[in-house]
Short mmCIF file of C-alpha atoms in Angstrom, two decimals:
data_model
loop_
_atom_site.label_atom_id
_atom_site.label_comp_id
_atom_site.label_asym_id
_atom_site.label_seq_id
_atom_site.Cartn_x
_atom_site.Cartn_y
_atom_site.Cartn_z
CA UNK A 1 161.15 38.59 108.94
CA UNK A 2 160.86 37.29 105.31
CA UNK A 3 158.56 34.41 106.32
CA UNK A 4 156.80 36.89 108.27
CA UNK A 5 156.23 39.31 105.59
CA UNK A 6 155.25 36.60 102.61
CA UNK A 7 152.96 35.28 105.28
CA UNK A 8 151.21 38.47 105.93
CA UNK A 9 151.19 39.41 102.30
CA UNK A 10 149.76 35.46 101.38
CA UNK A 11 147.11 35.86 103.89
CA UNK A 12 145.99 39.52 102.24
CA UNK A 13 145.91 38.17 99.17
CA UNK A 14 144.00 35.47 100.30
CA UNK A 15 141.70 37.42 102.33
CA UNK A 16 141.04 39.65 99.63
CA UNK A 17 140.18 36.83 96.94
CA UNK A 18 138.02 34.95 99.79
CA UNK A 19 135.89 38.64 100.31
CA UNK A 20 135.21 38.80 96.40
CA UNK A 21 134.40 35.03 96.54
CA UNK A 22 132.95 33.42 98.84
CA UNK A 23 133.28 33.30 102.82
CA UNK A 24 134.27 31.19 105.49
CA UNK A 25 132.08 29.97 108.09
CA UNK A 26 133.23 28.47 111.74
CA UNK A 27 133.67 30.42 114.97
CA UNK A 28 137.22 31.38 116.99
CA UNK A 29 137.05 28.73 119.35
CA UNK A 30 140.55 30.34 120.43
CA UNK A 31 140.80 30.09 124.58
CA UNK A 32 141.81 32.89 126.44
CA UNK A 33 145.31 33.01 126.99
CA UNK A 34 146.30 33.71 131.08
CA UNK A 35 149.68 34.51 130.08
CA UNK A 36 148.47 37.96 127.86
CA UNK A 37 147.94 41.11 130.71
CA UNK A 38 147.54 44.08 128.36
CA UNK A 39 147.86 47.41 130.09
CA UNK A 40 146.22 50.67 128.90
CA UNK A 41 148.74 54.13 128.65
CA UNK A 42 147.26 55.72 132.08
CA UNK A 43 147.75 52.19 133.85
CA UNK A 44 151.40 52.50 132.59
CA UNK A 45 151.71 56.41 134.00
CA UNK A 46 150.17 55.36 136.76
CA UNK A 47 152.61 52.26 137.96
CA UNK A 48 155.69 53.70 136.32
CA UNK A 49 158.33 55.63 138.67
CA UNK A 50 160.01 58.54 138.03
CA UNK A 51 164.12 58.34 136.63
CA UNK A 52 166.31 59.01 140.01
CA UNK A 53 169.40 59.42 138.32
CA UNK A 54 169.01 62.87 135.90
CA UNK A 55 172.94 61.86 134.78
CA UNK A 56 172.16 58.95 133.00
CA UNK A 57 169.10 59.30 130.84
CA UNK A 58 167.02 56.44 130.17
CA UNK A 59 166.72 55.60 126.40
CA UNK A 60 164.13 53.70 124.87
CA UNK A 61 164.16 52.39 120.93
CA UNK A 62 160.93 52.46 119.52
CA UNK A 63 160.24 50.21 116.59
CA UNK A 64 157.02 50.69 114.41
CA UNK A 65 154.67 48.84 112.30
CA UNK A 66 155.20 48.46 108.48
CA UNK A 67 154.74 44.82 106.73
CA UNK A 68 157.61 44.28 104.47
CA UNK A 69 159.33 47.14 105.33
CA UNK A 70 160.06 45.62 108.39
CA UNK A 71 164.28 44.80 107.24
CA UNK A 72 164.68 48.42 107.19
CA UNK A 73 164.76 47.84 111.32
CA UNK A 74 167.47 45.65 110.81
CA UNK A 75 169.93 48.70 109.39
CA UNK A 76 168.25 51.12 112.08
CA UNK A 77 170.02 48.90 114.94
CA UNK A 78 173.24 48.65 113.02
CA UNK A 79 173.08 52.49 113.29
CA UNK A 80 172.86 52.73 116.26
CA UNK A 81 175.03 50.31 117.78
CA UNK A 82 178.04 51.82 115.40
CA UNK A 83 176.67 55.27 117.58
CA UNK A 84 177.08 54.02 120.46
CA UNK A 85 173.87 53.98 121.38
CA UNK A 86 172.15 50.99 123.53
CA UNK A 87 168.70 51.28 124.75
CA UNK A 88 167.29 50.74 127.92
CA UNK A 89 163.85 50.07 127.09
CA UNK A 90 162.60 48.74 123.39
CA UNK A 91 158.92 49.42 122.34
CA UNK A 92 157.47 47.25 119.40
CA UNK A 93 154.35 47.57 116.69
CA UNK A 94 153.92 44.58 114.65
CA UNK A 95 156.48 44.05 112.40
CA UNK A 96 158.58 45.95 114.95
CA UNK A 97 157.63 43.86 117.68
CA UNK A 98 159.35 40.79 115.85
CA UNK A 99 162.28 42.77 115.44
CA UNK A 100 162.15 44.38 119.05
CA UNK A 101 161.80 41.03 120.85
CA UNK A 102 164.87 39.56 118.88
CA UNK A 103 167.04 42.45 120.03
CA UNK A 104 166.17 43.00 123.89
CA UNK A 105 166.30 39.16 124.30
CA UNK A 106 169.81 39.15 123.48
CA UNK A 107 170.34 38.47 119.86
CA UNK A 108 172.96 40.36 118.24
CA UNK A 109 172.29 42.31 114.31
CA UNK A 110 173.83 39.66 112.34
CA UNK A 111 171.65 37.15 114.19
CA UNK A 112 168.23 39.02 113.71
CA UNK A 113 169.55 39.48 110.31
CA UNK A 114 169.97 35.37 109.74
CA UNK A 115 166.84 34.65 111.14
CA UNK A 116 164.65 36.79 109.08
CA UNK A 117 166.29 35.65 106.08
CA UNK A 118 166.78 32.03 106.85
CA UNK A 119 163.12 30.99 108.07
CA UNK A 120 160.70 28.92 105.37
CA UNK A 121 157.22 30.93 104.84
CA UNK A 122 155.84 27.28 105.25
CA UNK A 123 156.97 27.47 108.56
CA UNK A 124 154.70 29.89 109.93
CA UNK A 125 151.47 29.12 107.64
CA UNK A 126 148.56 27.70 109.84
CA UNK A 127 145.46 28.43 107.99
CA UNK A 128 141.97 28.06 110.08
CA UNK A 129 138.50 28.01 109.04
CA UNK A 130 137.25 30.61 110.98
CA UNK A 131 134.53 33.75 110.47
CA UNK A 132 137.02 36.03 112.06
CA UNK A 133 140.35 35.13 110.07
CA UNK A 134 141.92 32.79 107.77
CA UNK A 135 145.13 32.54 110.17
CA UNK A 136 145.66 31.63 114.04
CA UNK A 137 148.97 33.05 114.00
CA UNK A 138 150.16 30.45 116.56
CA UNK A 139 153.09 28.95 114.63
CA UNK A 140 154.71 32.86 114.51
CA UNK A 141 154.64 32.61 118.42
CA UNK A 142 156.05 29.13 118.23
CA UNK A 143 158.75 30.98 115.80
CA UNK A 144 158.87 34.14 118.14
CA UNK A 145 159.50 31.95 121.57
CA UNK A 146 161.90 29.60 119.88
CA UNK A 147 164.01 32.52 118.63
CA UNK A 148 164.50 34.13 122.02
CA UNK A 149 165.20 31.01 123.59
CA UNK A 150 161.41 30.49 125.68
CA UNK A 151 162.44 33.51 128.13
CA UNK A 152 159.22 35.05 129.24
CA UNK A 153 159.26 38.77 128.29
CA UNK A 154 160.31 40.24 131.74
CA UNK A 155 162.94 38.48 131.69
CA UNK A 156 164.65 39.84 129.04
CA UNK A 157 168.07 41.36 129.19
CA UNK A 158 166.63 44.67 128.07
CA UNK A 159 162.88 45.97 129.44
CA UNK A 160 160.24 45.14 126.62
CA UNK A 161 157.41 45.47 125.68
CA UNK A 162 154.97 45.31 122.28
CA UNK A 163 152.28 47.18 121.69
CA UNK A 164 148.59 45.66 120.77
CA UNK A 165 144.68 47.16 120.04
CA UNK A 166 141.99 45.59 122.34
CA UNK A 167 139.18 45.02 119.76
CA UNK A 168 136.30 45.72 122.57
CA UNK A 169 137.42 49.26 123.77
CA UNK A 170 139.68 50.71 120.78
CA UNK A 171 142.63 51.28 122.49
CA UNK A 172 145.89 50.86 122.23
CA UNK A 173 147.62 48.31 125.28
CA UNK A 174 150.91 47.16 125.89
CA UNK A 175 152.25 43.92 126.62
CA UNK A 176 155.33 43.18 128.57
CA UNK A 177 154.73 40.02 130.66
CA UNK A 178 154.27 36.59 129.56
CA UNK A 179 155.22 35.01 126.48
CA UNK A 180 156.72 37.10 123.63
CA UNK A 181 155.42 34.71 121.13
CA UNK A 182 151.94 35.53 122.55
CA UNK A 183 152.49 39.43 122.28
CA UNK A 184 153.93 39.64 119.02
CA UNK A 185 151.07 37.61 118.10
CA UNK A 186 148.57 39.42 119.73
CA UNK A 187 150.46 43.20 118.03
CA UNK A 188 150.63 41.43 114.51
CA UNK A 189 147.49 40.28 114.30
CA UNK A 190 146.05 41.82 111.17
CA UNK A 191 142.05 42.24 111.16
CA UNK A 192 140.43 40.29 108.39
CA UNK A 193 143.39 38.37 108.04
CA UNK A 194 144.36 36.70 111.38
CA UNK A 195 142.11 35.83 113.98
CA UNK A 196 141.71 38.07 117.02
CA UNK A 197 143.86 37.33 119.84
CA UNK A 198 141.52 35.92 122.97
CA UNK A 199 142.46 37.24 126.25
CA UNK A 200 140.50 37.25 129.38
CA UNK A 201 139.08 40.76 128.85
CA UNK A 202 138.15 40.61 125.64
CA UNK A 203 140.29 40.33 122.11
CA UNK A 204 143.62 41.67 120.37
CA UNK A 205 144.40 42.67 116.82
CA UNK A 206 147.39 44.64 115.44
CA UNK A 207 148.79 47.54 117.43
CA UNK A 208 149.22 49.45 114.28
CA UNK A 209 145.84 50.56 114.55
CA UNK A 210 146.08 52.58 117.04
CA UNK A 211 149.84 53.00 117.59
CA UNK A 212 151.43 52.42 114.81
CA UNK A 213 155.43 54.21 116.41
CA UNK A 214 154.43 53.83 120.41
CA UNK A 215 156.25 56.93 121.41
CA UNK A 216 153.69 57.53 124.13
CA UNK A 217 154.31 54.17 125.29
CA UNK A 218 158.14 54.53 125.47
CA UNK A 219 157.54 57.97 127.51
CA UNK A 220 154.95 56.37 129.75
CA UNK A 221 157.46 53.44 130.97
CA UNK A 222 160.04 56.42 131.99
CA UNK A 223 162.00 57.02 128.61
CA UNK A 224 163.66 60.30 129.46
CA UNK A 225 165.06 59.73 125.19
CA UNK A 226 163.00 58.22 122.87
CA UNK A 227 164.45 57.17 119.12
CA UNK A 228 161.76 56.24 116.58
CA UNK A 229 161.54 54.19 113.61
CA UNK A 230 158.83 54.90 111.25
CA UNK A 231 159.38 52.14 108.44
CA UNK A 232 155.87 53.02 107.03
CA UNK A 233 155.11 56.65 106.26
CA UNK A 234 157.46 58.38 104.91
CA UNK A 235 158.17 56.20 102.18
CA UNK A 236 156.67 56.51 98.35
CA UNK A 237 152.86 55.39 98.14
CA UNK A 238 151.76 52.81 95.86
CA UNK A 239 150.80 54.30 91.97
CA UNK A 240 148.21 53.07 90.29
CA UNK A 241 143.87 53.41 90.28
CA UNK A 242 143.17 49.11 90.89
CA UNK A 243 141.12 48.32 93.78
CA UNK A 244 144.08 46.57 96.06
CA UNK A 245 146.32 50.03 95.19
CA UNK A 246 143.84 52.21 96.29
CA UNK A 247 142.55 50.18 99.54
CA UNK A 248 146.59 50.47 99.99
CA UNK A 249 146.86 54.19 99.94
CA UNK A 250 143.68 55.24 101.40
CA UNK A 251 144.57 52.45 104.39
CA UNK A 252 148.50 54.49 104.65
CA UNK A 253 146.68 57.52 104.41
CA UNK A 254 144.48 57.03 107.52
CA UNK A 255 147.34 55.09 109.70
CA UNK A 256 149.96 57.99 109.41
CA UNK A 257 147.02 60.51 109.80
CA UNK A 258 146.23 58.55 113.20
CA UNK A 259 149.89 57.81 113.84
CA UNK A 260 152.07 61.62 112.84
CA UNK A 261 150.95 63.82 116.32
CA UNK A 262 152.61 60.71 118.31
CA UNK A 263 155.72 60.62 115.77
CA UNK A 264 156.39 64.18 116.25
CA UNK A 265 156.72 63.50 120.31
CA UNK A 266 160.37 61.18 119.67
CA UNK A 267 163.11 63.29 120.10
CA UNK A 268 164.90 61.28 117.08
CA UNK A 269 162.87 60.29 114.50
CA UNK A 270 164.31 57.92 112.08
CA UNK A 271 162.09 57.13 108.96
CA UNK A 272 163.63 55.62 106.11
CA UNK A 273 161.65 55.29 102.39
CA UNK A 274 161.24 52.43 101.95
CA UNK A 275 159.25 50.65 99.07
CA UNK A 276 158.79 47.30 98.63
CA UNK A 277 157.94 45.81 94.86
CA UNK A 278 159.34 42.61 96.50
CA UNK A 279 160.71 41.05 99.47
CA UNK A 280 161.37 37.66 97.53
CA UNK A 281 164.83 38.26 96.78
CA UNK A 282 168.29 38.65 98.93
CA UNK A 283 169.39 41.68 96.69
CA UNK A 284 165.81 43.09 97.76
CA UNK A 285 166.14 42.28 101.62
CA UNK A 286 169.19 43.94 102.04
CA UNK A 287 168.43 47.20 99.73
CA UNK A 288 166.03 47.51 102.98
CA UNK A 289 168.38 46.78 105.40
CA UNK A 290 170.58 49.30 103.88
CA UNK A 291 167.80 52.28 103.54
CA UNK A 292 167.43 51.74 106.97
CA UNK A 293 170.72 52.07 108.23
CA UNK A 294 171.37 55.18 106.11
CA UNK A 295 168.43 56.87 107.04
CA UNK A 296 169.42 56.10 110.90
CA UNK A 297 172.76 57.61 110.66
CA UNK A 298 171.37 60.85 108.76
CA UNK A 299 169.05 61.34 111.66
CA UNK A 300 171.53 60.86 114.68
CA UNK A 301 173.85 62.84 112.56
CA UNK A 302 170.92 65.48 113.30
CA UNK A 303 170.70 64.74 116.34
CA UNK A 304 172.03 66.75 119.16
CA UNK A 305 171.65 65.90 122.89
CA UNK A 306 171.39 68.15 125.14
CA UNK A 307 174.28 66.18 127.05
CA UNK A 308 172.34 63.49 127.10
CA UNK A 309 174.67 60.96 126.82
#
């Protein structure tokens, strides 16, 4: 998660100095990946069968986009595992795709926890000349598939799935076959920054776009219960009148505008504030961690099931 975040907020910076500069020429000569099947929400309806057993409720975590905030998901699980609470299906944006895949292929807090605050930014920097983006984003995959062990998504110990825009047709898809380093690619990849994520029907760029918490998603695989995560809008804006402040705020501004009618669908909605002056430091990492943790147990403490359980 830390290399992830510095690498997203290198390549902004970079992006932004390279728009006031100058400009990169070259073409995405990226191959379309058979392993990437996004679906669209009414394919999902469509294929997904009803819950036989009205006793057990099905549960699904959904994890949304947010950049650095992104360690406040860490807490949010803590949460919920102290509550009892184990999801059946996780649903990821961006940053909460990372964290999403870690979980439902196995790995425990502490180790999600270790591995986003272990990893080298080098590690995941592969810079392209390109007219589309200054980064491929193929060495987070690599990171992604190495950290849940190569298992294809569906074969995850828990159902999941993370959540993408197709470029061509606007919409928000899901992804839950294939490789999860593909996907979390593919739901991460920032426009202007990364380059767009080939597939055979087109391209993919970050599912924050247009689904920035996929409740709709969550309901659409057969979540009777959905718990949300909203690392990004409820949390103090960014002060200040320079240009990169108010791109900031008017960009937050339009994403929660896009994003709050599908919030207010979760039945939990957890949504710590969360700023983030820096992610460079330990002390700074697990302030996050912390917010969201405490903000998790305030909303479950909230929270009351309609014996649901």
């Amino acid at each position: 998660m830390k290399t992830l975040n510095k690498y997203l907020c290198c390549a902004a910076a970079l992006a932004a100095a390279m728009t006031a500069g100058c400009a990169l020429t070259g073409q995405n000569n990226q191959a379309a990946l058979p392993d990437l099947a996004p679906r669209q929400l009414a394919e999902i309806r469509h294929t997904t069968a009803l819950s036989t057993n009205p006793a057990r409720p099905t549960v699904a975590l959904v994890l949304g986009g947010g950049g650095l905030r992104g360690f406040a998901h860490v807490g949010a699980l803590r949460a919920l595992e102290e509550a009892g609470i184990k999801p059946d299906i996780v649903v990821g944006t961006s940053a909460g795709s990372v964290v999403g895949a870690a979980y439902a292929s196995g790995m425990d807090i502490e180790q999600i926890k270790s591995a986003a605050m272990n990893v080298k930014v080098s590690s995941l920097m592969d810079f392209t000349l390109s007219s589309s983006g200054i980064m491929r984003g193929n060495k987070l995959a690599s990171w992604v598939n190495t950290m849940t062990g190569e298992v294809p998504i569906e074969k995850f110990p828990t159902r999941f799935a993370a959540v993408a825009t197709d470029l061509q047709s606007g919409q928000a898809v899901l992804i839950d076959q294939g490789s999860a380093g593909r996907a979390i690619q593919a739901s991460s990849a920032v426009p202007g920054v990364n380059v767009p994520i080939a597939y055979k029907a087109g391209h993919l760029i970050d599912g924050g776009i247009t689904s920035l918490v996929p409740v709709r998603f969550a309901r659409a695989m057969g979540a009777d219960v959905v718990i949300a995560v909203d690392i990004y809008c409820h949390g103090p804006r960014a002060e200040g009148l320079g240009v990169p402040t108010v791109l900031s705020r008017v960009m937050q501004t339009q994403s929660c505008l896009v994003a709050a009618a599908e919030m207010a669908e979760a039945d939990v909605l957890i949504a710590p504030k969360v700023s983030v002056p820096s992610m460079s430091t330990r002390q700074s990492q697990e302030a996050v961690i912390q917010a969201g943790y405490e903000a998790a147990r305030a909303a479950l403490k909230k929270w009351r099931p309609h014996e649901k359980s």
